[in-house]
PDB file of C-alpha atoms in Angstrom:
ATOM      1  CA  MET A1370     -26.008 -12.065 -11.170  1.00 34.00           C
ATOM      2  CA  THR A1371     -22.447 -10.922 -11.644  1.00 39.00           C
ATOM      3  CA  ASN A1372     -21.028  -8.745  -8.892  1.00 41.00           C
ATOM      4  CA  LEU A1373     -20.085  -5.266 -10.059  1.00 42.00           C
ATOM      5  CA  THR A1374     -16.452  -4.715  -9.147  1.00 45.00           C
ATOM      6  CA  TYR A1375     -14.041  -1.863  -9.670  1.00 45.00           C
ATOM      7  CA  LYS A1376     -10.445  -2.344  -8.627  1.00 55.00           C
ATOM      8  CA  LEU A1377      -9.175   1.023  -7.487  1.00 63.00           C
ATOM      9  CA  LYS A1378      -5.507   1.137  -6.536  1.00 75.00           C
ATOM     10  CA  PRO A1379      -5.157   2.661  -3.048  1.00 84.00           C
ATOM     11  CA  VAL A1380      -3.445   6.048  -2.922  1.00 88.00           C
ATOM     12  CA  ASP A1381      -0.746   4.714  -0.602  1.00 89.00           C
ATOM     13  CA  GLU A1382       0.251   2.113  -3.231  1.00 91.00           C
ATOM     14  CA  LEU A1383       0.628   4.581  -6.096  1.00 93.00           C
ATOM     15  CA  THR A1384       3.981   4.891  -7.841  1.00 95.00           C
ATOM     16  CA  PHE A1385       5.407   7.572 -10.116  1.00 96.00           C
ATOM     17  CA  THR A1386       4.073   5.853 -13.248  1.00 95.00           C
ATOM     18  CA  ASP A1387       0.453   5.491 -12.088  1.00 91.00           C
ATOM     19  CA  ASP A1388      -2.292   7.522 -13.708  1.00 85.00           C
ATOM     20  CA  GLY A1389      -2.957  10.621 -11.641  1.00 87.00           C
ATOM     21  CA  MET A1390       0.365  10.470  -9.808  1.00 91.00           C
ATOM     22  CA  PHE A1391       2.477  10.893 -12.958  1.00 92.00           C
ATOM     23  CA  GLN A1392       0.538  13.980 -13.977  1.00 89.00           C
ATOM     24  CA  SER A1393       0.691  15.454 -10.481  1.00 90.00           C
ATOM     25  CA  VAL A1394       4.449  14.974 -10.121  1.00 93.00           C
ATOM     26  CA  LEU A1395       5.095  16.631 -13.489  1.00 91.00           C
ATOM     27  CA  HIS A1396       2.850  19.495 -12.492  1.00 88.00           C
ATOM     28  CA  GLU A1397       5.908  20.714 -10.585  1.00 88.00           C
ATOM     29  CA  PRO A1398       7.509  23.044 -13.194  1.00 87.00           C
ATOM     30  CA  ASP A1399      11.115  22.405 -12.131  1.00 90.00           C
ATOM     31  CA  ILE A1400      10.691  18.639 -12.245  1.00 92.00           C
ATOM     32  CA  CYS A1401       8.878  18.815 -15.565  1.00 91.00           C
ATOM     33  CA  ALA A1402      11.588  21.005 -17.100  1.00 90.00           C
ATOM     34  CA  GLU A1403      14.400  18.730 -15.880  1.00 93.00           C
ATOM     35  CA  LEU A1404      12.650  15.638 -17.206  1.00 95.00           C
ATOM     36  CA  VAL A1405      12.248  17.263 -20.626  1.00 93.00           C
ATOM     37  CA  GLU A1406      15.882  18.392 -20.732  1.00 94.00           C
ATOM     38  CA  ARG A1407      17.102  14.949 -19.691  1.00 96.00           C
ATOM     39  CA  LEU A1408      14.986  12.917 -22.130  1.00 97.00           C
ATOM     40  CA  LEU A1409      14.745  15.264 -25.122  1.00 96.00           C
ATOM     41  CA  HIS A1410      18.115  17.049 -24.827  1.00 94.00           C
ATOM     42  CA  VAL A1411      16.451  20.420 -25.345  1.00 91.00           C
ATOM     43  CA  GLU A1412      16.609  23.438 -23.090  1.00 85.00           C
ATOM     44  CA  VAL A1413      13.383  24.648 -21.542  1.00 81.00           C
ATOM     45  CA  GLU A1414      13.738  28.386 -21.057  1.00 75.00           C
ATOM     46  CA  HIS A1415      10.431  29.227 -19.421  1.00 70.00           C
ATOM     47  CA  ILE A1416       7.346  27.059 -19.417  1.00 67.00           C
ATOM     48  CA  GLU A1417       3.748  27.923 -18.891  1.00 66.00           C
ATOM     49  CA  TYR A1418       2.466  25.970 -15.927  1.00 60.00           C
ATOM     50  CA  PRO A1419       2.139  22.352 -17.116  1.00 64.00           C
ATOM     51  CA  GLU A1420      -1.447  21.401 -17.772  1.00 66.00           C
ATOM     52  CA  ILE A1421      -2.716  18.101 -16.358  1.00 64.00           C
ATOM     53  CA  GLU A1422      -4.753  15.981 -18.783  1.00 64.00           C
ATOM     54  CA  LYS A1423      -5.281  18.786 -21.282  1.00 66.00           C
ATOM     55  CA  GLN A1424      -8.403  18.195 -23.362  1.00 63.00           C
ATOM     56  CA  ILE A1425      -8.369  18.993 -27.071  1.00 62.00           C
ATOM     57  CA  GLU A1426     -11.716  18.609 -28.852  1.00 58.00           C
ATOM     58  CA  PRO A1427     -11.779  20.952 -31.857  1.00 56.00           C
ATOM     59  CA  TYR A1428     -15.166  19.813 -33.190  1.00 50.00           C
ATOM     60  CA  TYR A1429     -18.185  18.079 -31.704  1.00 44.00           C
ATOM     61  CA  THR A1430     -17.897  15.214 -34.206  1.00 44.00           C
ATOM     62  CA  THR A1431     -14.104  14.909 -33.860  1.00 47.00           C
ATOM     63  CA  LYS A1432     -12.451  12.335 -31.604  1.00 51.00           C
ATOM     64  CA  GLY A1433     -10.856  14.395 -28.867  1.00 54.00           C
ATOM     65  CA  VAL A1434      -7.637  13.635 -27.009  1.00 58.00           C
ATOM     66  CA  ARG A1435      -6.688  13.865 -23.344  1.00 65.00           C
ATOM     67  CA  LEU A1436      -2.980  14.566 -23.004  1.00 71.00           C
ATOM     68  CA  ASP A1437      -1.212  13.488 -19.811  1.00 76.00           C
ATOM     69  CA  VAL A1438       1.087  16.514 -19.474  1.00 84.00           C
ATOM     70  CA  TYR A1439       1.140  19.437 -21.884  1.00 80.00           C
ATOM     71  CA  LEU A1440       3.630  22.278 -21.664  1.00 83.00           C
ATOM     72  CA  LYS A1441       5.055  24.993 -23.846  1.00 80.00           C
ATOM     73  CA  ASP A1442       7.556  27.798 -23.840  1.00 79.00           C
ATOM     74  CA  GLN A1443       8.199  30.554 -26.350  1.00 80.00           C
ATOM     75  CA  ASN A1444       9.352  28.203 -29.103  1.00 86.00           C
ATOM     76  CA  LYS A1445       8.214  24.680 -28.207  1.00 89.00           C
ATOM     77  CA  ILE A1446       5.158  22.602 -27.399  1.00 89.00           C
ATOM     78  CA  ILE A1447       5.740  19.292 -25.624  1.00 90.00           C
ATOM     79  CA  ASP A1448       3.283  16.521 -24.855  1.00 91.00           C
ATOM     80  CA  ILE A1449       4.468  13.912 -22.326  1.00 92.00           C
ATOM     81  CA  GLU A1450       2.643  10.579 -22.048  1.00 92.00           C
ATOM     82  CA  MET A1451       3.153   7.665 -19.661  1.00 93.00           C
ATOM     83  CA  GLN A1452       2.131   4.239 -21.005  1.00 91.00           C
ATOM     84  CA  THR A1453       2.004   1.522 -18.357  1.00 88.00           C
ATOM     85  CA  TYR A1454       0.085  -0.948 -20.547  1.00 82.00           C
ATOM     86  CA  PRO A1455       0.959  -2.255 -24.020  1.00 80.00           C
ATOM     87  CA  GLN A1456      -0.683  -0.062 -26.647  1.00 74.00           C
ATOM     88  CA  GLU A1457      -1.638  -0.904 -30.211  1.00 75.00           C
ATOM     89  CA  SER A1458      -1.084   1.555 -33.048  1.00 83.00           C
ATOM     90  CA  ILE A1459       1.201   3.814 -31.038  1.00 91.00           C
ATOM     91  CA  GLY A1460       2.429   5.332 -34.308  1.00 91.00           C
ATOM     92  CA  LYS A1461      -1.067   6.373 -35.357  1.00 91.00           C
ATOM     93  CA  ARG A1462      -1.748   7.571 -31.834  1.00 89.00           C
ATOM     94  CA  THR A1463       1.259   9.937 -31.987  1.00 92.00           C
ATOM     95  CA  ARG A1464       0.152  11.053 -35.458  1.00 91.00           C
ATOM     96  CA  TYR A1465      -3.302  11.968 -34.153  1.00 88.00           C
ATOM     97  CA  TYR A1466      -1.930  13.692 -31.063  1.00 88.00           C
ATOM     98  CA  GLN A1467       0.356  15.722 -33.327  1.00 89.00           C
ATOM     99  CA  SER A1468      -2.545  16.840 -35.514  1.00 88.00           C
ATOM    100  CA  MET A1469      -4.670  17.853 -32.509  1.00 86.00           C
ATOM    101  CA  ILE A1470      -1.793  19.791 -30.943  1.00 87.00           C
ATOM    102  CA  ASP A1471      -1.207  21.714 -34.182  1.00 87.00           C
ATOM    103  CA  ILE A1472      -4.902  22.533 -34.569  1.00 85.00           C
ATOM    104  CA  ASP A1473      -5.015  23.765 -30.988  1.00 83.00           C
ATOM    105  CA  ALA A1474      -1.830  25.831 -31.334  1.00 82.00           C
ATOM    106  CA  LEU A1475      -2.489  27.775 -34.521  1.00 82.00           C
ATOM    107  CA  ILE A1476      -5.013  30.605 -34.447  1.00 79.00           C
ATOM    108  CA  LYS A1477      -7.290  31.010 -37.461  1.00 73.00           C
ATOM    109  CA  GLY A1478      -5.620  33.155 -40.108  1.00 80.00           C
ATOM    110  CA  GLU A1479      -2.076  32.658 -38.807  1.00 86.00           C
ATOM    111  CA  PRO A1480       0.560  31.406 -41.281  1.00 89.00           C
ATOM    112  CA  TYR A1481       1.973  27.889 -40.886  1.00 90.00           C
ATOM    113  CA  SER A1482       5.344  29.421 -40.097  1.00 89.00           C
ATOM    114  CA  LYS A1483       3.911  30.364 -36.688  1.00 88.00           C
ATOM    115  CA  LEU A1484       3.712  26.713 -35.636  1.00 90.00           C
ATOM    116  CA  LYS A1485       6.093  26.044 -32.758  1.00 90.00           C
ATOM    117  CA  ASP A1486       8.546  23.160 -32.578  1.00 92.00           C
ATOM    118  CA  SER A1487       6.584  20.122 -31.463  1.00 93.00           C
ATOM    119  CA  TYR A1488       7.711  17.157 -29.354  1.00 94.00           C
ATOM    120  CA  ILE A1489       5.613  14.146 -28.458  1.00 95.00           C
ATOM    121  CA  LEU A1490       7.321  12.141 -25.725  1.00 95.00           C
ATOM    122  CA  PHE A1491       6.063   8.685 -24.745  1.00 96.00           C
ATOM    123  CA  ILE A1492       7.513   6.841 -21.754  1.00 96.00           C
ATOM    124  CA  CYS A1493       6.540   3.160 -22.012  1.00 96.00           C
ATOM    125  CA  LYS A1494       7.020   0.368 -19.494  1.00 94.00           C
ATOM    126  CA  SER A1495       7.195  -2.239 -22.267  1.00 94.00           C
ATOM    127  CA  ASP A1496       8.565  -2.244 -25.808  1.00 95.00           C
ATOM    128  CA  PRO A1497       5.883  -0.886 -28.174  1.00 93.00           C
ATOM    129  CA  PHE A1498       7.695  -2.029 -31.340  1.00 94.00           C
ATOM    130  CA  ARG A1499       7.933  -5.626 -32.523  1.00 91.00           C
ATOM    131  CA  ASP A1500       8.989  -7.382 -35.725  1.00 90.00           C
ATOM    132  CA  LEU A1501       6.843  -9.671 -37.897  1.00 88.00           C
ATOM    133  CA  ASP A1502       7.463 -12.535 -35.466  1.00 88.00           C
ATOM    134  CA  TYR A1503       6.224 -10.320 -32.608  1.00 87.00           C
ATOM    135  CA  ILE A1504       9.706 -10.136 -31.113  1.00 92.00           C
ATOM    136  CA  PRO A1505      10.532  -6.760 -29.459  1.00 92.00           C
ATOM    137  CA  TYR A1506      13.243  -4.725 -31.161  1.00 95.00           C
ATOM    138  CA  GLY A1507      14.669  -4.009 -27.721  1.00 96.00           C
ATOM    139  CA  LEU A1508      15.828  -0.421 -28.134  1.00 97.00           C
ATOM    140  CA  PRO A1509      15.646   1.827 -25.058  1.00 98.00           C
ATOM    141  CA  CYS A1510      14.737   4.816 -27.235  1.00 98.00           C
ATOM    142  CA  TYR A1511      13.037   5.273 -30.619  1.00 97.00           C
ATOM    143  CA  THR A1512      13.259   8.730 -32.230  1.00 97.00           C
ATOM    144  CA  PHE A1513      11.214   9.619 -35.295  1.00 96.00           C
ATOM    145  CA  ARG A1514      11.641  12.599 -37.612  1.00 93.00           C
ATOM    146  CA  ASN A1515      10.294  13.228 -41.095  1.00 91.00           C
ATOM    147  CA  ILE A1516      13.078  12.846 -43.648  1.00 89.00           C
ATOM    148  CA  CYS A1517      13.226  12.123 -47.357  1.00 94.00           C
ATOM    149  CA  VAL A1518      13.385   8.418 -48.268  1.00 94.00           C
ATOM    150  CA  GLU A1519      15.292   9.114 -51.480  1.00 96.00           C
ATOM    151  CA  ASN A1520      17.897  11.304 -49.790  1.00 96.00           C
ATOM    152  CA  ASN A1521      18.217  11.296 -45.990  1.00 91.00           C
ATOM    153  CA  ALA A1522      20.014  14.630 -46.143  1.00 92.00           C
ATOM    154  CA  VAL A1523      16.730  16.271 -47.163  1.00 93.00           C
ATOM    155  CA  ASP A1524      14.732  17.221 -44.074  1.00 91.00           C
ATOM    156  CA  LEU A1525      11.025  18.026 -44.340  1.00 93.00           C
ATOM    157  CA  ASP A1526      11.755  20.731 -41.770  1.00 91.00           C
ATOM    158  CA  ASP A1527       8.341  20.450 -40.145  1.00 93.00           C
ATOM    159  CA  ASN A1528       9.975  20.830 -36.719  1.00 92.00           C
ATOM    160  CA  SER A1529       8.134  17.858 -35.217  1.00 94.00           C
ATOM    161  CA  VAL A1530       9.783  15.036 -33.280  1.00 95.00           C
ATOM    162  CA  LYS A1531       8.347  11.919 -31.696  1.00 96.00           C
ATOM    163  CA  VAL A1532      10.457  10.223 -29.028  1.00 97.00           C
ATOM    164  CA  ILE A1533       9.357   6.938 -27.480  1.00 97.00           C
ATOM    165  CA  TYR A1534      11.272   5.442 -24.557  1.00 98.00           C
ATOM    166  CA  ASN A1535      11.116   1.760 -23.642  1.00 97.00           C
ATOM    167  CA  SER A1536      12.017   1.499 -19.957  1.00 97.00           C
ATOM    168  CA  SER A1537      12.191  -2.312 -20.060  1.00 96.00           C
ATOM    169  CA  ALA A1538      15.435  -1.964 -22.077  1.00 97.00           C
ATOM    170  CA  TYR A1539      17.072   0.499 -19.671  1.00 97.00           C
ATOM    171  CA  GLU A1540      20.213  -1.640 -19.410  1.00 97.00           C
ATOM    172  CA  HIS A1541      21.002  -0.901 -23.069  1.00 97.00           C
ATOM    173  CA  GLU A1542      20.776   2.889 -22.713  1.00 97.00           C
ATOM    174  CA  LYS A1543      24.196   4.552 -23.059  1.00 97.00           C
ATOM    175  CA  ASP A1544      23.308   7.896 -21.487  1.00 97.00           C
ATOM    176  CA  GLU A1545      23.753   7.218 -17.770  1.00 97.00           C
ATOM    177  CA  ARG A1546      21.218   9.811 -16.610  1.00 97.00           C
ATOM    178  CA  ILE A1547      18.542   8.482 -18.942  1.00 98.00           C
ATOM    179  CA  LYS A1548      19.439   4.914 -17.994  1.00 98.00           C
ATOM    180  CA  MET A1549      18.892   5.663 -14.305  1.00 98.00           C
ATOM    181  CA  PHE A1550      15.545   7.325 -15.005  1.00 98.00           C
ATOM    182  CA  LEU A1551      14.315   4.431 -17.167  1.00 98.00           C
ATOM    183  CA  LYS A1552      15.378   1.991 -14.456  1.00 98.00           C
ATOM    184  CA  TYR A1553      13.294   3.952 -11.946  1.00 98.00           C
ATOM    185  CA  VAL A1554      10.288   3.817 -14.287  1.00 97.00           C
ATOM    186  CA  CYS A1555      10.759   0.078 -14.749  1.00 96.00           C
ATOM    187  CA  THR A1556      11.531  -0.941 -11.163  1.00 96.00           C
ATOM    188  CA  ASN A1557      10.280   1.939  -8.980  1.00 96.00           C
ATOM    189  CA  GLU A1558      13.724   1.979  -7.353  1.00 96.00           C
ATOM    190  CA  PRO A1559      15.278   5.502  -7.370  1.00 96.00           C
ATOM    191  CA  GLY A1560      18.803   4.275  -6.657  1.00 95.00           C
ATOM    192  CA  GLU A1561      21.468   6.928  -6.128  1.00 95.00           C
ATOM    193  CA  ASP A1562      20.341   9.290  -8.886  1.00 96.00           C
ATOM    194  CA  ASP A1563      19.477  12.698  -7.417  1.00 97.00           C
ATOM    195  CA  PHE A1564      16.646  13.372  -9.859  1.00 97.00           C
ATOM    196  CA  ASN A1565      15.050   9.982  -9.181  1.00 97.00           C
ATOM    197  CA  LYS A1566      15.278  10.694  -5.457  1.00 97.00           C
ATOM    198  CA  ARG A1567      13.432  13.972  -6.040  1.00 97.00           C
ATOM    199  CA  LEU A1568      10.751  12.144  -7.997  1.00 97.00           C
ATOM    200  CA  SER A1569      10.379   9.529  -5.264  1.00 97.00           C
ATOM    201  CA  ALA A1570      10.208  12.178  -2.535  1.00 97.00           C
ATOM    202  CA  THR A1571       7.613  14.122  -4.514  1.00 96.00           C
ATOM    203  CA  VAL A1572       5.487  10.990  -4.915  1.00 96.00           C
ATOM    204  CA  LYS A1573       5.593  10.469  -1.148  1.00 96.00           C
ATOM    205  CA  LYS A1574       4.680  14.103  -0.500  1.00 95.00           C
ATOM    206  CA  ILE A1575       1.761  14.011  -2.947  1.00 94.00           C
ATOM    207  CA  LYS A1576       0.359  10.852  -1.359  1.00 93.00           C
ATOM    208  CA  GLU A1577       0.076  12.754   1.926  1.00 91.00           C
ATOM    209  CA  ASN A1578      -1.718  15.695   0.302  1.00 90.00           C
ATOM    210  CA  GLU A1579      -5.443  15.662   1.089  1.00 88.00           C
ATOM    211  CA  LYS A1580      -6.264  17.695  -2.010  1.00 85.00           C
ATOM    212  CA  PHE A1581      -4.596  15.065  -4.221  1.00 86.00           C
ATOM    213  CA  ARG A1582      -6.306  12.220  -2.369  1.00 84.00           C
ATOM    214  CA  SER A1583      -9.677  13.834  -3.075  1.00 77.00           C
ATOM    215  CA  TYR A1584      -8.717  14.502  -6.706  1.00 75.00           C
ATOM    216  CA  TYR A1585      -7.602  10.893  -7.194  1.00 80.00           C
ATOM    217  CA  ALA A1586     -10.812   9.513  -5.706  1.00 72.00           C
ATOM    218  CA  ALA A1587     -12.936  11.846  -7.857  1.00 69.00           C
ATOM    219  CA  MET A1588     -10.966  10.969 -11.012  1.00 67.00           C
ATOM    220  CA  ASN A1589     -11.502   7.248 -10.501  1.00 63.00           C
ATOM    221  CA  LEU A1590     -15.134   7.686  -9.502  1.00 53.00           C
ATOM    222  CA  HIS A1591     -15.673   9.552 -12.770  1.00 50.00           C
ATOM    223  CA  ASP A1592     -14.172   6.655 -14.732  1.00 56.00           C
ATOM    224  CA  TRP A1593     -16.291   4.245 -12.696  1.00 50.00           C
ATOM    225  CA  ASP A1594     -19.487   6.177 -13.493  1.00 52.00           C
ATOM    226  CA  ILE A1595     -18.749   6.353 -17.220  1.00 51.00           C
ATOM    227  CA  THR A1596     -18.090   2.662 -17.657  1.00 52.00           C
ATOM    228  CA  GLN A1597     -20.338   1.160 -15.014  1.00 51.00           C
ATOM    229  CA  LEU A1598     -23.493   2.704 -16.453  1.00 50.00           C
ATOM    230  CA  ALA A1599     -23.008   0.624 -19.586  1.00 48.00           C
ATOM    231  CA  LYS A1600     -22.100  -2.653 -17.886  1.00 48.00           C
ATOM    232  CA  LYS A1601     -24.574  -5.551 -18.160  1.00 42.00           C
ATOM    233  CA  ASP A1602     -24.781  -8.506 -15.807  1.00 42.00           C
ATOM    234  CA  GLY A1603     -23.025 -11.542 -17.162  1.00 46.00           C
ATOM    235  CA  GLU A1604     -24.324 -11.558 -20.736  1.00 58.00           C
ATOM    236  CA  LYS A1605     -21.534 -12.059 -23.252  1.00 69.00           C
ATOM    237  CA  GLU A1606     -23.363 -10.261 -26.052  1.00 72.00           C
ATOM    238  CA  ALA A1607     -24.149  -7.244 -23.865  1.00 73.00           C
ATOM    239  CA  THR A1608     -20.558  -7.072 -22.612  1.00 78.00           C
ATOM    240  CA  GLU A1609     -19.203  -7.082 -26.173  1.00 81.00           C
ATOM    241  CA  LYS A1610     -21.696  -4.428 -27.264  1.00 79.00           C
ATOM    242  CA  ASN A1611     -20.831  -2.198 -24.326  1.00 78.00           C
ATOM    243  CA  ALA A1612     -17.098  -2.635 -24.969  1.00 82.00           C
ATOM    244  CA  ARG A1613     -17.494  -1.543 -28.596  1.00 83.00           C
ATOM    245  CA  ASN A1614     -19.709   1.421 -27.708  1.00 77.00           C
ATOM    246  CA  LEU A1615     -17.364   2.646 -24.986  1.00 79.00           C
ATOM    247  CA  PHE A1616     -14.376   2.367 -27.343  1.00 81.00           C
ATOM    248  CA  LYS A1617     -16.232   4.330 -30.051  1.00 77.00           C
ATOM    249  CA  ASN A1618     -16.915   7.039 -27.477  1.00 68.00           C
ATOM    250  CA  GLY A1619     -13.231   7.431 -26.721  1.00 72.00           C
ATOM    251  CA  VAL A1620     -12.956   5.541 -23.431  1.00 76.00           C
ATOM    252  CA  SER A1621      -9.490   4.003 -23.068  1.00 79.00           C
ATOM    253  CA  LYS A1622      -8.967   0.268 -23.429  1.00 85.00           C
ATOM    254  CA  GLU A1623      -7.555   0.051 -19.900  1.00 82.00           C
ATOM    255  CA  ILE A1624     -10.710   1.523 -18.338  1.00 79.00           C
ATOM    256  CA  ILE A1625     -13.014  -0.608 -20.520  1.00 83.00           C
ATOM    257  CA  ALA A1626     -11.161  -3.797 -19.666  1.00 81.00           C
ATOM    258  CA  LYS A1627     -11.085  -2.956 -15.971  1.00 74.00           C
ATOM    259  CA  SER A1628     -14.788  -2.125 -15.724  1.00 72.00           C
ATOM    260  CA  LEU A1629     -16.008  -5.099 -17.788  1.00 77.00           C
ATOM    261  CA  ASP A1630     -13.675  -7.635 -16.154  1.00 75.00           C
ATOM    262  CA  LEU A1631     -11.905  -8.340 -19.442  1.00 83.00           C
ATOM    263  CA  SER A1632      -8.247  -8.832 -20.189  1.00 85.00           C
ATOM    264  CA  LEU A1633      -6.733  -6.510 -22.783  1.00 87.00           C
ATOM    265  CA  GLU A1634      -6.352  -9.541 -25.075  1.00 87.00           C
ATOM    266  CA  GLU A1635     -10.075 -10.363 -24.765  1.00 87.00           C
ATOM    267  CA  LEU A1636     -11.003  -6.751 -25.412  1.00 88.00           C
ATOM    268  CA  ASP A1637      -8.727  -6.541 -28.468  1.00 89.00           C
ATOM    269  CA  LYS A1638     -10.390  -9.683 -29.859  1.00 88.00           C
ATOM    270  CA  ILE A1639     -13.875  -8.172 -29.400  1.00 88.00           C
ATOM    271  CA  LEU A1640     -12.864  -4.911 -31.089  1.00 88.00           C
ATOM    272  CA  LYS A1641     -11.087  -6.746 -33.923  1.00 84.00           C
ATOM    273  CA  GLU A1642     -14.167  -8.899 -34.671  1.00 80.00           C
ATOM    274  CA  ALA A1643     -16.285  -5.752 -34.879  1.00 69.00           C
ATOM    275  CA  SER A1644     -14.000  -4.024 -37.393  1.00 64.00           C
TER     276      SER A1644
END
């Protein structure tokens, strides 16, 4: 019989980029606003208190989304995501997040002109874009807007922007403040940057907070319960079936792989064979 294992990272070992910690740090409005202004070059006038892991599930039969950090002011809606593992189809993921955000933001009967400016910001620890030879493009930042192919001067004017940072290429970033932040994400070393020092100090403070420690334990226990119920002992066929079912039900690849003792490559192979 295979031992049932679940590798939970201890609270004291958490870093800024870890799930749970990232959301909690950005739940500080001042920190969240400064991060947005630094990475998106937009001013945040007044934000509603940032929501942690906002759920958007418009219909029972619709695949819902769980956003890491969701904030808005009078004119803008911003979704901030931290990606510590390589992700497939990041373009389609941002497309789906965008559609869910718009559905959630517009009240029935309101005109489309009422849609706020929308920003989807991904902070990745590895390069999510590769060429046909699977070689990373190596840019520290990828910004996407909808423009006309025939004439780049024609803007669709849908007021939506997707910005994806690749912290592994921080040395190539020209903006010094962004470069220092990306280096912190990549190395967990705050250096001499004041904002990074604030982030690091906030991480330390949160680790000592008993309310967060309880929240973190409950969050991981919830993930454990979801995935462990479906886990079978040692049978390859059962493992593959459970992996496919969990993925269809919206459980993330990271959680599936962790609970079924699979690598992300093994899981991707199982899901690809089923498609």
